[in-house]
Short mmCIF file of C-alpha atoms in Angstrom, two decimals:
data_model
loop_
_atom_site.label_atom_id
_atom_site.label_comp_id
_atom_site.label_asym_id
_atom_site.label_seq_id
_atom_site.Cartn_x
_atom_site.Cartn_y
_atom_site.Cartn_z
CA UNK V 1 91.56 99.54 123.86
CA UNK V 2 92.16 102.23 126.48
CA UNK V 3 94.65 100.01 128.32
CA UNK V 4 96.52 99.30 125.10
CA UNK V 5 96.64 102.99 124.21
CA UNK V 6 98.06 103.79 127.65
CA UNK V 7 100.75 101.15 127.20
CA UNK V 8 101.87 102.52 123.83
CA UNK V 9 101.67 106.11 125.05
CA UNK V 10 103.97 105.22 127.93
CA UNK V 11 106.64 103.65 125.75
CA UNK V 12 106.32 105.93 122.70
CA UNK V 13 109.58 107.83 123.17
CA UNK V 14 111.55 104.67 123.93
CA UNK V 15 109.96 102.93 120.95
CA UNK V 16 110.88 105.81 118.63
CA UNK V 17 114.50 105.71 119.79
CA UNK V 18 114.91 101.93 119.55
CA UNK V 19 116.90 100.51 116.62
CA UNK V 20 115.25 98.05 114.24
CA UNK V 21 115.91 94.52 115.46
CA UNK V 22 116.66 93.08 112.00
CA UNK V 23 117.56 95.82 109.54
CA UNK V 24 118.09 93.43 106.61
CA UNK V 25 114.64 91.88 107.06
CA UNK V 26 113.04 95.32 107.39
CA UNK V 27 114.66 96.53 104.17
CA UNK V 28 113.50 93.38 102.38
CA UNK V 29 109.92 94.03 103.50
CA UNK V 30 110.13 97.64 102.32
CA UNK V 31 111.49 96.64 98.93
CA UNK V 32 108.95 93.87 98.43
CA UNK V 33 106.08 96.18 99.41
CA UNK V 34 107.23 98.82 96.94
CA UNK V 35 106.82 96.40 94.05
CA UNK V 36 103.07 96.77 94.71
CA UNK V 37 103.08 100.58 95.01
CA UNK V 38 102.53 103.10 92.23
CA UNK V 39 102.53 106.91 92.07
CA UNK V 40 98.71 106.72 92.07
CA UNK V 41 98.38 104.41 95.09
CA UNK V 42 96.14 105.30 98.00
CA UNK V 43 97.53 103.50 101.05
CA UNK V 44 96.07 102.90 104.50
CA UNK V 45 98.42 101.88 107.31
CA UNK V 46 96.84 100.58 110.51
CA UNK V 47 98.94 100.63 113.68
CA UNK V 48 101.54 102.94 112.17
CA UNK V 49 103.41 103.58 115.43
CA UNK V 50 105.76 106.53 115.11
CA UNK V 51 105.35 106.64 111.34
CA UNK V 52 108.74 105.49 110.08
CA UNK V 53 107.45 103.01 107.50
CA UNK V 54 104.76 105.33 106.17
CA UNK V 55 107.29 108.11 105.69
CA UNK V 56 109.70 105.80 103.85
CA UNK V 57 106.94 104.71 101.46
CA UNK V 58 105.65 108.26 100.94
CA UNK V 59 107.80 109.10 97.85
CA UNK V 60 106.41 106.05 96.04
CA UNK V 61 102.66 106.71 96.38
CA UNK V 62 100.01 109.37 95.98
CA UNK V 63 98.77 109.40 99.57
CA UNK V 64 99.07 107.47 102.83
CA UNK V 65 96.54 107.58 105.64
CA UNK V 66 98.30 106.25 108.75
CA UNK V 67 96.50 105.52 112.01
CA UNK V 68 97.38 104.39 115.51
CA UNK V 69 95.53 104.13 118.83
CA UNK V 70 98.32 106.00 120.66
CA UNK V 71 98.19 109.83 120.61
CA UNK V 72 101.83 109.92 121.75
CA UNK V 73 102.90 107.77 118.81
CA UNK V 74 100.97 109.97 116.38
CA UNK V 75 102.51 113.13 117.85
CA UNK V 76 105.98 111.73 117.14
CA UNK V 77 104.95 110.65 113.64
CA UNK V 78 103.57 114.09 112.80
CA UNK V 79 106.76 115.73 114.05
CA UNK V 80 108.84 113.42 111.84
CA UNK V 81 106.71 114.26 108.81
CA UNK V 82 106.98 118.00 109.46
CA UNK V 83 110.75 117.79 109.91
CA UNK V 84 111.12 115.83 106.66
CA UNK V 85 108.73 118.10 104.76
CA UNK V 86 106.52 115.17 103.77
CA UNK V 87 102.97 116.27 103.00
CA UNK V 88 101.29 113.20 101.47
CA UNK V 89 101.15 111.20 104.71
CA UNK V 90 98.24 112.02 107.02
CA UNK V 91 98.53 110.71 110.57
CA UNK V 92 95.53 110.33 112.86
CA UNK V 93 94.55 108.72 116.15
CA UNK V 94 92.05 105.93 115.58
CA UNK V 95 91.42 102.30 116.37
CA UNK V 96 90.62 99.94 113.56
CA UNK V 97 87.10 99.54 114.91
CA UNK V 98 86.43 103.29 114.94
CA UNK V 99 88.06 104.13 111.63
CA UNK V 100 85.79 105.85 109.11
CA UNK V 101 87.01 104.55 105.76
CA UNK V 102 84.98 104.22 102.58
CA UNK V 103 84.58 100.73 101.14
CA UNK V 104 86.74 99.83 98.12
CA UNK V 105 88.73 103.06 98.46
CA UNK V 106 92.27 101.77 99.13
CA UNK V 107 94.87 100.29 96.79
CA UNK V 108 97.03 98.95 99.62
CA UNK V 109 96.44 98.32 103.32
CA UNK V 110 99.39 97.77 105.67
CA UNK V 111 99.28 96.14 109.10
CA UNK V 112 102.84 95.79 110.37
CA UNK V 113 103.12 94.25 113.84
CA UNK V 114 99.40 94.61 114.46
CA UNK V 115 97.25 91.51 113.85
CA UNK V 116 98.64 89.66 116.87
CA UNK V 117 97.67 92.61 119.09
CA UNK V 118 93.98 92.65 118.13
CA UNK V 119 91.15 91.12 120.11
CA UNK V 120 89.39 90.05 116.91
CA UNK V 121 91.70 89.71 113.93
CA UNK V 122 88.98 87.90 111.95
CA UNK V 123 86.75 90.99 112.04
CA UNK V 124 89.78 93.14 111.22
CA UNK V 125 90.57 91.06 108.14
CA UNK V 126 86.98 91.39 106.96
CA UNK V 127 87.15 95.18 107.37
CA UNK V 128 90.46 95.37 105.51
CA UNK V 129 89.03 93.39 102.61
CA UNK V 130 86.03 95.76 102.57
CA UNK V 131 88.28 98.83 102.40
CA UNK V 132 90.43 97.50 99.56
CA UNK V 133 89.54 98.00 95.95
CA UNK V 134 89.05 94.80 93.92
CA UNK V 135 92.59 93.71 93.09
CA UNK V 136 93.92 95.70 96.07
CA UNK V 137 96.81 94.44 98.17
CA UNK V 138 97.03 93.62 101.88
CA UNK V 139 100.55 93.68 103.38
CA UNK V 140 101.10 92.33 106.88
CA UNK V 141 103.91 91.44 109.25
CA UNK V 142 102.61 89.44 112.20
CA UNK V 143 104.26 87.91 115.26
CA UNK V 144 103.26 84.25 115.23
CA UNK V 145 104.10 83.57 118.85
CA UNK V 146 102.50 80.13 118.74
CA UNK V 147 105.28 78.79 116.50
CA UNK V 148 108.40 79.91 118.33
CA UNK V 149 107.62 81.38 121.75
CA UNK V 150 104.70 79.27 122.96
CA UNK V 151 106.71 78.31 126.06
CA UNK V 152 106.78 82.01 127.03
CA UNK V 153 102.98 82.26 127.13
CA UNK V 154 102.55 81.99 130.95
CA UNK V 155 105.22 84.66 131.46
CA UNK V 156 103.63 86.97 128.88
CA UNK V 157 100.26 86.68 130.64
CA UNK V 158 101.83 87.65 133.98
CA UNK V 159 103.82 90.48 132.39
CA UNK V 160 100.64 91.87 130.88
CA UNK V 161 99.00 92.02 134.31
CA UNK V 162 101.82 94.36 135.40
CA UNK V 163 101.63 96.46 132.23
CA UNK V 164 105.04 95.31 131.00
CA UNK V 165 103.76 94.01 127.65
CA UNK V 166 100.63 94.59 125.56
CA UNK V 167 97.94 92.01 124.96
CA UNK V 168 99.23 89.41 122.49
CA UNK V 169 97.24 86.62 120.84
CA UNK V 170 98.75 83.14 120.61
CA UNK V 171 98.62 81.59 117.12
CA UNK V 172 101.02 80.24 114.52
CA UNK V 173 101.82 80.75 110.86
CA UNK V 174 99.45 78.03 109.63
CA UNK V 175 96.53 79.59 111.48
CA UNK V 176 97.39 83.07 110.23
CA UNK V 177 97.51 81.92 106.62
CA UNK V 178 94.19 80.11 107.02
CA UNK V 179 92.57 83.21 108.55
CA UNK V 180 93.78 85.49 105.75
CA UNK V 181 92.55 83.10 103.08
CA UNK V 182 89.22 82.62 104.88
CA UNK V 183 88.71 86.39 104.74
CA UNK V 184 88.78 86.18 100.95
CA UNK V 185 92.40 86.98 100.13
CA UNK V 186 94.78 85.20 97.79
CA UNK V 187 98.28 85.02 99.24
CA UNK V 188 101.02 86.03 96.80
CA UNK V 189 104.05 86.15 99.10
CA UNK V 190 104.73 84.42 102.42
CA UNK V 191 108.14 84.90 104.06
CA UNK V 192 109.79 84.54 107.42
CA UNK V 193 113.57 84.79 107.99
CA UNK V 194 115.24 81.97 109.88
CA UNK V 195 114.66 82.23 113.64
CA UNK V 196 112.26 85.16 113.23
CA UNK V 197 108.87 85.25 114.95
CA UNK V 198 107.19 87.61 112.49
CA UNK V 199 105.65 86.30 109.27
CA UNK V 200 105.50 88.71 106.32
CA UNK V 201 102.57 88.13 103.98
CA UNK V 202 101.34 89.95 100.89
CA UNK V 203 97.82 89.00 99.82
CA UNK V 204 95.43 90.30 97.20
CA UNK V 205 91.69 90.88 97.20
CA UNK V 206 90.50 89.13 94.02
#
């Protein structure tokens, strides 16, 4: 995890300044997520980056706890929140493995661009299910590199050795869906724009 944190610390400012690659898809994901949010929702976002999504959802919920392994990313997120005067989003530095979160305490858990970066996504999915209340919702956007960019795998492995990219796991949409369902979730929405690598899934803990 230390190597990953160093990578994201190094690129935090560049990441914060980068435009969204597909604005229309991002807005669709925001709008679809908000259909599951209420003014009483307690939301946990894992891998929040510089906080943009959490801050956009803030007016629609009671509270968001947003975490990331990168202190530099969290510093930027906290500065954004202070500048916008948003007080119901609480940013903190934490890995998923080290997070202290009470079981069945969350209405919604978000992992946007995270599952493909984890060493053990199966354990992560089990933890997420544990943290959600019965009937709670899991929202994810995950790069399924195995479907579209499998031919890039040797280059990604070399690039990682030089610190140019983070660790990325190779799997496809079918495997992701199977893993989410195996963790005890019922998938309610499964969407990927044409030519996109990321798969957007909304699933519920029964």
